[in-house]
């Protein structure tokens, strides 16, 4: 069976956008991902759209109404925290099965403030009487299971949040981008022990999209030079290894530039499967060697 | 159990000596569940589930003190997952426990009481709670 490639991926800047619609957020992400690989919505043969809060509202079809009603099959996916990942997996399955060659996977959510969970219904309210259904309380119990098994401490859990907040400072699309030192995390208001407020995910609006392609489509559309990796299930590489550069890559020379390849080697790399493998290998080695900033500079240069 | 009382969950049922927790056990693999089941989710056996009254003793498997909840819900309270003697594990609120004694494997009892909530007819919703079993051998 041939491999499946992620040829384009991007996400919108996360934040709160009460004036915008869910399909609108999804459309922005979809267009960014298509731009990332230089393709059009007209190239897309199937859409897998992940959204939880409007799971009965046909978000995928409404998104296509905004960016291109091309008549392709649409599947709306809802799977709790794994909703977007499931949309991606379904796109992968469709291509892997040979049903289509190029699919778009989108994950989008627009959330209210406040604790996630079941909330109060009519009649008897179990919250507080028979445990708690808030997400922080549920995940606190899961954390406590880790403590039970491994002796994990409050401080160790807090350090995970410190690390995650640090990562956000490096991500221009994150909503909060502030360093959050250990003392601040540990002294913040407790939500459900051992989780303080900065250890809980912020409710946020956002969307991300990925364009997946079969090996044949990658060849036909000339996407090889983008250095897309086979993804998921091939057992070779984690999904996160799918991209080297960052944003707005084009086919051809610009993409090769973004991947840090000289023109001479790029010519060889394009000559066939073996060349592609070398390209991927070289790129991986390079991305391990070179600091992120260098890759980012290359990406910017390629954009011009 | 008297007039004006109503079980807050369908697995809370009247018994000889008061309220009790209804469960079911698989005759094929002996898995135990809270409430009634038609099919065993552990082994898939059909037609083998038998009703069984759950024990009212167990030990704390995991716990968290909840400081924030939905609007109007009094906090803090302790949520615990308890491994009931004979099974299964059950999630509920642990009352009358001090921070000092709260720990993994704390012996607890299941008690039943007025949740403080009323149905539209004025009947009290009866819930179950965990309380420390201070007479148990730790």
Short mmCIF file of C-alpha atoms in Angstrom, two decimals, chain A residues 41-202:
data_model
loop_
_atom_site.label_atom_id
_atom_site.label_comp_id
_atom_site.label_asym_id
_atom_site.label_seq_id
_atom_site.Cartn_x
_atom_site.Cartn_y
_atom_site.Cartn_z
CA UNK A 41 -10.22 23.93 -2.81
CA UNK A 42 -10.99 22.59 -6.32
CA UNK A 43 -8.15 20.08 -5.91
CA UNK A 44 -9.75 18.68 -2.74
CA UNK A 45 -11.74 15.46 -3.19
CA UNK A 46 -13.09 14.96 0.33
CA UNK A 47 -13.52 17.01 3.49
CA UNK A 48 -13.36 15.71 7.06
CA UNK A 49 -14.42 18.47 9.42
CA UNK A 50 -14.01 18.11 13.18
CA UNK A 51 -16.11 20.18 15.56
CA UNK A 52 -17.74 19.28 18.86
CA UNK A 53 -19.98 22.11 20.05
CA UNK A 54 -21.89 22.37 16.76
CA UNK A 55 -21.71 18.69 15.93
CA UNK A 56 -25.30 18.68 14.62
CA UNK A 57 -24.85 21.85 12.57
CA UNK A 58 -23.05 20.64 9.44
CA UNK A 59 -19.97 22.81 9.94
CA UNK A 60 -18.10 21.17 7.03
CA UNK A 61 -20.81 21.93 4.49
CA UNK A 62 -21.17 25.48 5.82
CA UNK A 63 -17.42 25.97 5.51
CA UNK A 64 -17.51 24.87 1.88
CA UNK A 65 -20.33 27.32 1.27
CA UNK A 66 -17.79 30.02 2.17
CA UNK A 67 -14.75 28.79 0.22
CA UNK A 68 -16.02 26.57 -2.59
CA UNK A 69 -19.12 24.42 -3.09
CA UNK A 70 -17.40 21.82 -5.21
CA UNK A 71 -19.77 18.93 -4.50
CA UNK A 72 -17.24 16.76 -2.69
CA UNK A 73 -18.30 14.34 0.06
CA UNK A 74 -18.22 15.89 3.53
CA UNK A 75 -18.02 14.06 6.84
CA UNK A 76 -18.51 15.98 10.08
CA UNK A 77 -16.61 14.44 12.98
CA UNK A 78 -17.21 14.75 16.74
CA UNK A 79 -14.94 12.90 19.16
CA UNK A 80 -14.38 15.03 22.30
CA UNK A 81 -10.77 16.19 22.75
CA UNK A 82 -9.74 13.97 19.81
CA UNK A 83 -12.18 15.58 17.35
CA UNK A 84 -9.62 17.28 15.11
CA UNK A 85 -7.23 14.33 15.29
CA UNK A 86 -10.07 12.02 14.30
CA UNK A 87 -10.88 14.18 11.27
CA UNK A 88 -7.22 13.87 10.26
CA UNK A 89 -7.30 10.11 10.77
CA UNK A 90 -10.44 9.74 8.67
CA UNK A 91 -8.81 11.66 5.82
CA UNK A 92 -5.79 9.40 6.11
CA UNK A 93 -8.00 6.29 6.02
CA UNK A 94 -9.84 7.51 2.90
CA UNK A 95 -6.61 8.09 1.01
CA UNK A 96 -4.97 4.94 2.29
CA UNK A 97 -8.01 2.96 1.16
CA UNK A 98 -7.81 4.49 -2.30
CA UNK A 99 -11.21 6.18 -2.07
CA UNK A 100 -9.66 9.55 -2.89
CA UNK A 101 -6.25 11.05 -3.54
CA UNK A 102 -6.42 14.44 -1.89
CA UNK A 103 -8.39 15.23 1.23
CA UNK A 104 -8.76 18.16 3.58
CA UNK A 105 -9.00 17.70 7.33
CA UNK A 106 -10.16 20.57 9.52
CA UNK A 107 -10.56 20.95 13.26
CA UNK A 108 -12.42 23.98 14.57
CA UNK A 109 -13.92 25.04 17.87
CA UNK A 110 -15.54 28.11 19.35
CA UNK A 111 -15.95 27.93 23.10
CA UNK A 112 -17.62 29.84 25.89
CA UNK A 113 -15.79 30.86 29.02
CA UNK A 114 -16.26 28.77 32.14
CA UNK A 115 -15.64 25.19 33.22
CA UNK A 116 -16.14 22.45 30.67
CA UNK A 117 -18.38 19.59 31.67
CA UNK A 118 -21.94 18.44 31.79
CA UNK A 119 -23.31 21.47 33.61
CA UNK A 120 -26.61 21.62 35.41
CA UNK A 121 -29.65 19.98 33.89
CA UNK A 122 -33.29 19.81 34.89
CA UNK A 123 -34.23 17.86 38.01
CA UNK A 124 -31.63 16.48 40.39
CA UNK A 125 -28.21 18.13 40.01
CA UNK A 126 -25.48 15.58 40.68
CA UNK A 127 -22.60 18.07 40.61
CA UNK A 128 -21.05 18.26 44.07
CA UNK A 129 -23.48 15.68 45.47
CA UNK A 130 -22.16 12.69 43.51
CA UNK A 131 -18.66 13.84 42.67
CA UNK A 132 -17.97 16.36 39.93
CA UNK A 133 -18.34 16.39 36.17
CA UNK A 134 -16.07 19.34 35.48
CA UNK A 135 -13.18 18.59 33.16
CA UNK A 136 -10.56 19.86 35.65
CA UNK A 137 -11.95 17.53 38.35
CA UNK A 138 -11.99 14.61 35.96
CA UNK A 139 -8.42 15.21 34.85
CA UNK A 140 -7.37 15.81 38.45
CA UNK A 141 -8.53 12.27 39.23
CA UNK A 142 -6.55 10.96 36.29
CA UNK A 143 -3.51 12.85 37.60
CA UNK A 144 -4.06 11.35 41.02
CA UNK A 145 -4.00 7.91 39.41
CA UNK A 146 -0.53 8.81 38.17
CA UNK A 147 0.37 9.87 41.69
CA UNK A 148 -0.99 6.62 43.08
CA UNK A 149 1.14 4.58 40.71
CA UNK A 150 4.30 6.64 40.51
CA UNK A 151 4.29 9.04 43.42
CA UNK A 152 4.04 12.07 41.12
CA UNK A 153 4.03 15.31 43.15
CA UNK A 154 2.06 18.55 42.91
CA UNK A 155 5.28 20.34 41.94
CA UNK A 156 5.95 17.88 39.14
CA UNK A 157 2.48 18.45 37.70
CA UNK A 158 3.04 22.20 38.03
CA UNK A 159 6.30 21.94 36.08
CA UNK A 160 4.39 20.49 33.13
CA UNK A 161 2.36 23.71 33.03
CA UNK A 162 5.52 25.84 33.30
CA UNK A 163 6.95 24.00 30.30
CA UNK A 164 3.72 24.31 28.31
CA UNK A 165 3.42 28.04 29.00
CA UNK A 166 7.03 28.43 27.90
CA UNK A 167 6.23 26.69 24.63
CA UNK A 168 3.37 29.14 24.09
CA UNK A 169 5.82 32.05 24.25
CA UNK A 170 7.50 30.56 21.16
CA UNK A 171 4.24 30.13 19.27
CA UNK A 172 2.94 33.25 17.54
CA UNK A 173 -0.47 31.63 17.19
CA UNK A 174 -0.96 30.83 20.88
CA UNK A 175 -3.51 32.91 22.79
CA UNK A 176 -1.47 33.55 25.96
CA UNK A 177 2.23 33.95 25.42
CA UNK A 178 3.65 34.70 28.85
CA UNK A 179 6.24 32.84 30.87
CA UNK A 180 4.55 31.40 33.95
CA UNK A 181 7.12 30.55 36.62
CA UNK A 182 6.74 27.59 38.97
CA UNK A 183 5.83 29.69 42.00
CA UNK A 184 3.08 31.43 40.05
CA UNK A 185 1.65 28.10 38.88
CA UNK A 186 1.76 26.56 42.34
CA UNK A 187 0.34 29.59 44.13
CA UNK A 188 -2.48 30.21 41.68
CA UNK A 189 -6.08 29.47 42.70
CA UNK A 190 -6.70 25.73 43.05
CA UNK A 191 -9.36 24.40 40.67
CA UNK A 192 -9.28 20.69 41.55
CA UNK A 193 -6.22 19.37 43.33
CA UNK A 194 -3.54 19.02 41.98
CA UNK A 195 -4.63 21.40 39.19
CA UNK A 196 -4.37 25.15 39.68
CA UNK A 197 -5.79 27.61 37.17
CA UNK A 198 -2.68 27.95 34.94
CA UNK A 199 -2.51 24.14 34.84
CA UNK A 200 -5.93 23.98 33.16
CA UNK A 201 -6.45 24.61 29.46
CA UNK A 202 -7.94 27.95 28.59
#
